[in-house]
Amino acid sequence: MEWKYKKIKRVNFKKWLLGGNAKLYFVILIFFLVAVVFALISLRTIESEIPPEDETDGSQIETTTQVSTKTESTIPNNLGYKIVINKQINILFIYKQDNNQEYAFFKAMYCAINPNVDVSLTKISSKQSWYALDKYSFGHYATILEDGAVIHSAPYWTRDKNNLDYESYNKIGSEEARRGSIYVKAADAKWIYENCGINIDVEIVDRSEDIDSIPGFTIEEITKLPKGSYYDPSDR
């Protein structure tokens, strides 16, 4: 058998590259290189944004500690007060314990009380800087009682001191509250929040009371806010 060798035709790459499709291939090559460079840059950016695992855990612990310390510093442990809230006359009384362990009148605040708040003998159980009264309003400087009632500022529409519900504020001292539990001026709510400790006694009563017979009794009057007001003037 006789073998015949067929000559293999060489590919002329120079001619192929310089042919009619050269421009198309060049454009494809450029797009490919750009895509590779973009992918590498993106990968390095993602890696730089992800902190090491140990560093992430440490920062979370530090943040939690700071928040916890700040919260604890706003909750007093002072048990030297007693609160009496009178639904009939819309006044909240603060009594202070003297050296003989007896309580004497210390200060009074006008309040607005929701009719759903029951007469009871309860205690302060916790505090919250902002407390959701319902889906649409919040109380500032909230002191939460064991029976579920809450002492707080007049309602705000959001957690913002410049978004007060002035109509609710104007009920303080003269009308029943329709949202929230027991609200007072922001400055009064803040005083209770910062001075009255967890577990002090709070008595809610509904009775007539001769305030003129209370030694040293004084109370700051409430000035009604005009329509369009969105700030409690006492919240400085």
PDB file of C-alpha atoms in Angstrom, residues 10-232:
ATOM      1  CA  ARG A  10      -0.892  26.830   6.976  1.00  0.00           C
ATOM      2  CA  VAL A  11      -3.166  29.450   8.480  1.00  0.00           C
ATOM      3  CA  ASN A  12      -1.959  32.918   7.723  1.00  0.00           C
ATOM      4  CA  PHE A  13      -2.731  34.622  11.090  1.00  0.00           C
ATOM      5  CA  LYS A  14      -1.391  37.916   9.890  1.00  0.00           C
ATOM      6  CA  LYS A  15      -3.740  37.925   6.972  1.00  0.00           C
ATOM      7  CA  TRP A  16      -6.599  36.710   9.220  1.00  0.00           C
ATOM      8  CA  LEU A  17      -6.063  39.450  11.752  1.00  0.00           C
ATOM      9  CA  LEU A  18      -5.739  42.123   9.125  1.00  0.00           C
ATOM     10  CA  GLY A  19      -8.760  40.904   7.245  1.00  0.00           C
ATOM     11  CA  GLY A  20     -12.226  42.386   7.227  1.00  0.00           C
ATOM     12  CA  ASN A  21     -13.129  41.103  10.733  1.00  0.00           C
ATOM     13  CA  ALA A  22     -10.122  42.619  12.449  1.00  0.00           C
ATOM     14  CA  LYS A  23     -11.996  45.619  13.802  1.00  0.00           C
ATOM     15  CA  LEU A  24     -14.760  43.435  15.243  1.00  0.00           C
ATOM     16  CA  TYR A  25     -12.263  41.147  17.003  1.00  0.00           C
ATOM     17  CA  PHE A  26     -10.415  44.129  18.385  1.00  0.00           C
ATOM     18  CA  VAL A  27     -13.599  45.607  19.869  1.00  0.00           C
ATOM     19  CA  ILE A  28     -14.505  42.246  21.462  1.00  0.00           C
ATOM     20  CA  LEU A  29     -11.040  41.997  22.976  1.00  0.00           C
ATOM     21  CA  ILE A  30     -11.283  45.496  24.465  1.00  0.00           C
ATOM     22  CA  PHE A  31     -14.692  44.719  26.023  1.00  0.00           C
ATOM     23  CA  PHE A  32     -13.319  41.505  27.491  1.00  0.00           C
ATOM     24  CA  LEU A  33     -10.338  43.260  29.082  1.00  0.00           C
ATOM     25  CA  VAL A  34     -12.544  46.017  30.500  1.00  0.00           C
ATOM     26  CA  ALA A  35     -14.881  43.397  32.021  1.00  0.00           C
ATOM     27  CA  VAL A  36     -11.966  41.587  33.672  1.00  0.00           C
ATOM     28  CA  VAL A  37     -10.543  44.807  35.140  1.00  0.00           C
ATOM     29  CA  PHE A  38     -13.988  45.862  36.443  1.00  0.00           C
ATOM     30  CA  ALA A  39     -14.517  42.447  38.080  1.00  0.00           C
ATOM     31  CA  LEU A  40     -11.155  42.655  39.857  1.00  0.00           C
ATOM     32  CA  ILE A  41     -11.827  46.178  41.140  1.00  0.00           C
ATOM     33  CA  SER A  42     -15.296  45.169  42.425  1.00  0.00           C
ATOM     34  CA  LEU A  43     -13.886  42.152  44.237  1.00  0.00           C
ATOM     35  CA  ARG A  44     -11.250  44.249  46.011  1.00  0.00           C
ATOM     36  CA  THR A  45     -13.862  46.848  47.018  1.00  0.00           C
ATOM     37  CA  ILE A  46     -16.148  44.205  48.561  1.00  0.00           C
ATOM     38  CA  GLU A  47     -13.252  42.678  50.503  1.00  0.00           C
ATOM     39  CA  SER A  48     -12.213  46.079  51.862  1.00  0.00           C
ATOM     40  CA  GLU A  49     -15.752  46.818  53.095  1.00  0.00           C
ATOM     41  CA  ILE A  50     -16.018  43.599  55.112  1.00  0.00           C
ATOM     42  CA  PRO A  51     -14.121  43.975  58.416  1.00  0.00           C
ATOM     43  CA  PRO A  52     -12.384  40.969  59.931  1.00  0.00           C
ATOM     44  CA  GLU A  53     -14.653  38.739  62.004  1.00  0.00           C
ATOM     45  CA  ASP A  54     -12.965  39.597  65.307  1.00  0.00           C
ATOM     46  CA  GLU A  55     -13.173  43.337  64.603  1.00  0.00           C
ATOM     47  CA  THR A  56     -16.899  43.151  63.831  1.00  0.00           C
ATOM     48  CA  ASP A  57     -17.690  41.292  67.037  1.00  0.00           C
ATOM     49  CA  GLY A  58     -15.692  43.742  69.121  1.00  0.00           C
ATOM     50  CA  SER A  59     -17.435  46.804  67.712  1.00  0.00           C
ATOM     51  CA  GLN A  60     -20.849  45.279  68.367  1.00  0.00           C
ATOM     52  CA  ILE A  61     -19.977  44.581  71.974  1.00  0.00           C
ATOM     53  CA  GLU A  62     -18.660  48.119  72.457  1.00  0.00           C
ATOM     54  CA  THR A  63     -21.821  49.681  70.995  1.00  0.00           C
ATOM     55  CA  THR A  64     -24.069  47.532  73.181  1.00  0.00           C
ATOM     56  CA  THR A  65     -22.107  48.500  76.280  1.00  0.00           C
ATOM     57  CA  GLN A  66     -22.407  52.206  75.516  1.00  0.00           C
ATOM     58  CA  VAL A  67     -26.163  51.995  74.974  1.00  0.00           C
ATOM     59  CA  SER A  68     -26.622  49.972  78.159  1.00  0.00           C
ATOM     60  CA  THR A  69     -24.603  52.448  80.223  1.00  0.00           C
ATOM     61  CA  LYS A  70     -26.517  55.404  78.835  1.00  0.00           C
ATOM     62  CA  THR A  71     -29.860  53.746  79.582  1.00  0.00           C
ATOM     63  CA  GLU A  72     -28.912  52.827  83.137  1.00  0.00           C
ATOM     64  CA  SER A  73     -27.696  56.352  83.877  1.00  0.00           C
ATOM     65  CA  THR A  74     -31.157  57.769  83.167  1.00  0.00           C
ATOM     66  CA  ILE A  75     -32.936  55.408  85.573  1.00  0.00           C
ATOM     67  CA  PRO A  76     -32.719  56.722  89.161  1.00  0.00           C
ATOM     68  CA  ASN A  77     -32.609  54.498  92.225  1.00  0.00           C
ATOM     69  CA  ASN A  78     -34.110  57.185  94.466  1.00  0.00           C
ATOM     70  CA  LEU A  79     -36.870  55.660  96.599  1.00  0.00           C
ATOM     71  CA  GLY A  80     -37.474  58.796  98.632  1.00  0.00           C
ATOM     72  CA  TYR A  81     -40.630  59.861  96.801  1.00  0.00           C
ATOM     73  CA  LYS A  82     -44.258  58.810  96.551  1.00  0.00           C
ATOM     74  CA  ILE A  83     -46.680  59.758  93.773  1.00  0.00           C
ATOM     75  CA  VAL A  84     -50.426  60.299  94.186  1.00  0.00           C
ATOM     76  CA  ILE A  85     -52.510  60.936  91.044  1.00  0.00           C
ATOM     77  CA  ASN A  86     -56.027  62.302  91.508  1.00  0.00           C
ATOM     78  CA  LYS A  87     -58.331  61.600  88.562  1.00  0.00           C
ATOM     79  CA  GLN A  88     -61.067  63.905  89.788  1.00  0.00           C
ATOM     80  CA  ILE A  89     -59.005  67.094  89.918  1.00  0.00           C
ATOM     81  CA  ASN A  90     -56.353  66.229  87.289  1.00  0.00           C
ATOM     82  CA  ILE A  91     -53.394  66.782  89.601  1.00  0.00           C
ATOM     83  CA  LEU A  92     -50.331  64.605  90.175  1.00  0.00           C
ATOM     84  CA  PHE A  93     -48.787  65.049  93.632  1.00  0.00           C
ATOM     85  CA  ILE A  94     -45.185  64.293  94.560  1.00  0.00           C
ATOM     86  CA  TYR A  95     -44.476  63.571  98.222  1.00  0.00           C
ATOM     87  CA  LYS A  96     -40.921  63.432  99.562  1.00  0.00           C
ATOM     88  CA  GLN A  97     -39.694  61.362 102.479  1.00  0.00           C
ATOM     89  CA  ASP A  98     -38.097  63.303 105.324  1.00  0.00           C
ATOM     90  CA  ASN A  99     -35.519  62.248 107.893  1.00  0.00           C
ATOM     91  CA  ASN A 100     -38.272  60.697 110.022  1.00  0.00           C
ATOM     92  CA  GLN A 101     -39.332  58.472 107.100  1.00  0.00           C
ATOM     93  CA  GLU A 102     -42.557  60.437 106.750  1.00  0.00           C
ATOM     94  CA  TYR A 103     -43.879  61.897 103.507  1.00  0.00           C
ATOM     95  CA  ALA A 104     -44.573  65.593 103.053  1.00  0.00           C
ATOM     96  CA  PHE A 105     -45.838  67.505 100.038  1.00  0.00           C
ATOM     97  CA  PHE A 106     -43.001  68.346  97.634  1.00  0.00           C
ATOM     98  CA  LYS A 107     -44.523  69.449  94.311  1.00  0.00           C
ATOM     99  CA  ALA A 108     -47.637  69.136  92.145  1.00  0.00           C
ATOM    100  CA  MET A 109     -48.287  68.935  88.413  1.00  0.00           C
ATOM    101  CA  TYR A 110     -51.436  69.250  86.352  1.00  0.00           C
ATOM    102  CA  CYS A 111     -52.179  66.140  84.320  1.00  0.00           C
ATOM    103  CA  ALA A 112     -54.705  64.637  81.923  1.00  0.00           C
ATOM    104  CA  ILE A 113     -55.872  61.116  82.757  1.00  0.00           C
ATOM    105  CA  ASN A 114     -57.458  58.560  80.485  1.00  0.00           C
ATOM    106  CA  PRO A 115     -60.782  57.333  81.943  1.00  0.00           C
ATOM    107  CA  ASN A 116     -59.563  53.768  81.371  1.00  0.00           C
ATOM    108  CA  VAL A 117     -56.893  54.235  84.058  1.00  0.00           C
ATOM    109  CA  ASP A 118     -58.157  52.417  87.140  1.00  0.00           C
ATOM    110  CA  VAL A 119     -57.930  53.486  90.767  1.00  0.00           C
ATOM    111  CA  SER A 120     -55.091  51.420  92.195  1.00  0.00           C
ATOM    112  CA  LEU A 121     -52.024  51.208  94.394  1.00  0.00           C
ATOM    113  CA  THR A 122     -49.115  50.329  92.143  1.00  0.00           C
ATOM    114  CA  LYS A 123     -45.378  50.931  91.647  1.00  0.00           C
ATOM    115  CA  ILE A 124     -42.983  52.205  89.016  1.00  0.00           C
ATOM    116  CA  SER A 125     -41.714  49.211  87.057  1.00  0.00           C
ATOM    117  CA  SER A 126     -39.588  50.651  84.221  1.00  0.00           C
ATOM    118  CA  LYS A 127     -38.744  53.695  82.085  1.00  0.00           C
ATOM    119  CA  GLN A 128     -38.581  54.465  78.365  1.00  0.00           C
ATOM    120  CA  SER A 129     -37.368  57.649  76.709  1.00  0.00           C
ATOM    121  CA  TRP A 130     -40.069  57.287  74.019  1.00  0.00           C
ATOM    122  CA  TYR A 131     -43.138  55.104  74.489  1.00  0.00           C
ATOM    123  CA  ALA A 132     -45.555  54.112  71.708  1.00  0.00           C
ATOM    124  CA  LEU A 133     -49.060  55.099  72.852  1.00  0.00           C
ATOM    125  CA  ASP A 134     -50.696  53.684  69.715  1.00  0.00           C
ATOM    126  CA  LYS A 135     -49.875  53.344  66.019  1.00  0.00           C
ATOM    127  CA  TYR A 136     -49.755  57.084  65.518  1.00  0.00           C
ATOM    128  CA  SER A 137     -48.419  58.753  68.675  1.00  0.00           C
ATOM    129  CA  PHE A 138     -45.638  58.584  71.255  1.00  0.00           C
ATOM    130  CA  GLY A 139     -45.112  59.758  74.817  1.00  0.00           C
ATOM    131  CA  HIS A 140     -41.772  61.248  75.859  1.00  0.00           C
ATOM    132  CA  TYR A 141     -40.070  60.509  79.223  1.00  0.00           C
ATOM    133  CA  ALA A 142     -42.338  57.561  79.977  1.00  0.00           C
ATOM    134  CA  THR A 143     -42.555  56.134  83.492  1.00  0.00           C
ATOM    135  CA  ILE A 144     -44.281  52.753  83.291  1.00  0.00           C
ATOM    136  CA  LEU A 145     -46.344  51.440  86.215  1.00  0.00           C
ATOM    137  CA  GLU A 146     -46.908  47.848  87.269  1.00  0.00           C
ATOM    138  CA  ASP A 147     -50.647  48.078  86.611  1.00  0.00           C
ATOM    139  CA  GLY A 148     -50.021  48.984  82.952  1.00  0.00           C
ATOM    140  CA  ALA A 149     -50.619  52.737  83.172  1.00  0.00           C
ATOM    141  CA  VAL A 150     -47.889  55.096  81.994  1.00  0.00           C
ATOM    142  CA  ILE A 151     -46.929  58.628  83.090  1.00  0.00           C
ATOM    143  CA  HIS A 152     -45.595  60.530  80.070  1.00  0.00           C
ATOM    144  CA  SER A 153     -45.562  63.823  78.202  1.00  0.00           C
ATOM    145  CA  ALA A 154     -48.443  64.975  76.049  1.00  0.00           C
ATOM    146  CA  PRO A 155     -48.494  62.847  72.869  1.00  0.00           C
ATOM    147  CA  TYR A 156     -46.230  63.545  69.907  1.00  0.00           C
ATOM    148  CA  TRP A 157     -47.037  62.363  66.378  1.00  0.00           C
ATOM    149  CA  THR A 158     -43.500  61.054  65.968  1.00  0.00           C
ATOM    150  CA  ARG A 159     -40.428  60.585  68.157  1.00  0.00           C
ATOM    151  CA  ASP A 160     -39.596  64.225  67.642  1.00  0.00           C
ATOM    152  CA  LYS A 161     -39.913  67.063  70.165  1.00  0.00           C
ATOM    153  CA  ASN A 162     -41.023  69.356  67.343  1.00  0.00           C
ATOM    154  CA  ASN A 163     -44.067  67.276  66.425  1.00  0.00           C
ATOM    155  CA  LEU A 164     -46.354  67.755  69.442  1.00  0.00           C
ATOM    156  CA  ASP A 165     -50.116  67.099  69.365  1.00  0.00           C
ATOM    157  CA  TYR A 166     -51.061  70.506  70.743  1.00  0.00           C
ATOM    158  CA  GLU A 167     -54.743  69.558  71.171  1.00  0.00           C
ATOM    159  CA  SER A 168     -53.780  66.787  73.598  1.00  0.00           C
ATOM    160  CA  TYR A 169     -51.405  69.148  75.405  1.00  0.00           C
ATOM    161  CA  ASN A 170     -54.277  71.581  75.940  1.00  0.00           C
ATOM    162  CA  LYS A 171     -56.211  68.899  77.843  1.00  0.00           C
ATOM    163  CA  ILE A 172     -53.643  68.891  80.661  1.00  0.00           C
ATOM    164  CA  GLY A 173     -55.257  70.007  83.897  1.00  0.00           C
ATOM    165  CA  SER A 174     -58.776  70.374  82.532  1.00  0.00           C
ATOM    166  CA  GLU A 175     -59.924  67.403  80.437  1.00  0.00           C
ATOM    167  CA  GLU A 176     -59.669  63.640  80.190  1.00  0.00           C
ATOM    168  CA  ALA A 177     -56.899  62.169  78.072  1.00  0.00           C
ATOM    169  CA  ARG A 178     -58.073  60.276  75.002  1.00  0.00           C
ATOM    170  CA  ARG A 179     -54.716  58.785  74.042  1.00  0.00           C
ATOM    171  CA  GLY A 180     -52.073  57.414  76.347  1.00  0.00           C
ATOM    172  CA  SER A 181     -52.586  57.050  80.098  1.00  0.00           C
ATOM    173  CA  ILE A 182     -51.498  59.904  82.350  1.00  0.00           C
ATOM    174  CA  TYR A 183     -49.733  62.796  80.745  1.00  0.00           C
ATOM    175  CA  VAL A 184     -48.164  65.983  82.050  1.00  0.00           C
ATOM    176  CA  LYS A 185     -45.979  68.713  80.575  1.00  0.00           C
ATOM    177  CA  ALA A 186     -42.727  67.427  79.085  1.00  0.00           C
ATOM    178  CA  ALA A 187     -40.633  69.089  81.804  1.00  0.00           C
ATOM    179  CA  ASP A 188     -42.736  67.404  84.520  1.00  0.00           C
ATOM    180  CA  ALA A 189     -42.559  64.024  82.788  1.00  0.00           C
ATOM    181  CA  LYS A 190     -38.787  64.413  82.539  1.00  0.00           C
ATOM    182  CA  TRP A 191     -38.509  65.296  86.248  1.00  0.00           C
ATOM    183  CA  ILE A 192     -40.351  62.116  87.237  1.00  0.00           C
ATOM    184  CA  TYR A 193     -38.322  60.106  84.702  1.00  0.00           C
ATOM    185  CA  GLU A 194     -35.031  61.343  86.140  1.00  0.00           C
ATOM    186  CA  ASN A 195     -35.828  61.510  89.862  1.00  0.00           C
ATOM    187  CA  CYS A 196     -38.356  58.853  90.866  1.00  0.00           C
ATOM    188  CA  GLY A 197     -36.796  55.419  91.184  1.00  0.00           C
ATOM    189  CA  ILE A 198     -38.056  52.010  90.194  1.00  0.00           C
ATOM    190  CA  ASN A 199     -40.423  50.446  92.783  1.00  0.00           C
ATOM    191  CA  ILE A 200     -41.595  53.660  94.437  1.00  0.00           C
ATOM    192  CA  ASP A 201     -45.298  53.681  95.352  1.00  0.00           C
ATOM    193  CA  VAL A 202     -47.817  55.274  92.997  1.00  0.00           C
ATOM    194  CA  GLU A 203     -51.410  55.670  94.170  1.00  0.00           C
ATOM    195  CA  ILE A 204     -54.169  56.506  91.691  1.00  0.00           C
ATOM    196  CA  VAL A 205     -57.268  57.930  93.393  1.00  0.00           C
ATOM    197  CA  ASP A 206     -60.605  59.445  92.365  1.00  0.00           C
ATOM    198  CA  ARG A 207     -61.774  61.753  95.121  1.00  0.00           C
ATOM    199  CA  SER A 208     -62.391  65.366  96.063  1.00  0.00           C
ATOM    200  CA  GLU A 209     -59.409  67.047  97.678  1.00  0.00           C
ATOM    201  CA  ASP A 210     -58.901  70.354  99.442  1.00  0.00           C
ATOM    202  CA  ILE A 211     -55.614  71.450  97.977  1.00  0.00           C
ATOM    203  CA  ASP A 212     -55.650  74.661 100.014  1.00  0.00           C
ATOM    204  CA  SER A 213     -55.236  72.594 103.171  1.00  0.00           C
ATOM    205  CA  ILE A 214     -51.977  71.016 101.934  1.00  0.00           C
ATOM    206  CA  PRO A 215     -49.011  72.814 103.592  1.00  0.00           C
ATOM    207  CA  GLY A 216     -46.823  74.517 101.013  1.00  0.00           C
ATOM    208  CA  PHE A 217     -49.047  73.594  98.078  1.00  0.00           C
ATOM    209  CA  THR A 218     -48.181  75.337  94.799  1.00  0.00           C
ATOM    210  CA  ILE A 219     -48.733  74.363  91.183  1.00  0.00           C
ATOM    211  CA  GLU A 220     -47.650  75.903  87.891  1.00  0.00           C
ATOM    212  CA  GLU A 221     -50.541  76.919  85.670  1.00  0.00           C
ATOM    213  CA  ILE A 222     -50.929  75.581  82.143  1.00  0.00           C
ATOM    214  CA  THR A 223     -50.997  78.048  79.247  1.00  0.00           C
ATOM    215  CA  LYS A 224     -53.018  76.766  76.307  1.00  0.00           C
ATOM    216  CA  LEU A 225     -51.162  76.475  73.021  1.00  0.00           C
ATOM    217  CA  PRO A 226     -52.547  78.119  69.867  1.00  0.00           C
ATOM    218  CA  LYS A 227     -53.522  76.131  66.813  1.00  0.00           C
ATOM    219  CA  GLY A 228     -50.517  75.066  64.775  1.00  0.00           C
ATOM    220  CA  SER A 229     -48.169  74.728  67.769  1.00  0.00           C
ATOM    221  CA  TYR A 230     -45.857  71.728  67.573  1.00  0.00           C
ATOM    222  CA  TYR A 231     -43.568  72.229  70.565  1.00  0.00           C
ATOM    223  CA  ASP A 232     -44.080  71.871  74.312  1.00  0.00           C
TER     224      ASP A 232
END
